[in-house]
C-alpha angles and dihedrals in degrees: 000000000000124000115215118191136190132185120210126192115193133178128202146087121321097252093046090053091046091052091049091053091050090054091046091055090052093062120112088233109100113222140159129225115242102171139355124196120179119181131179105224100182120334120298094010117084138169128223125194117186131176117207132179139187132202122229142167088224123081093214115088100199127011130195 
């Protein structure tokens, strides 16, 4: 198996970030959470850094 990871850093308000994560979990793409870091920068602005990974039998991460 191959492990393919991606790190996303997002900025916004809490509920906007929460809604984005809900949509992300609705995708057909199966992934696993590796890390999750939420920080309040200055109310109401916050930053979220998440690391996700998927498992595959193919070495290539994304194909076109």
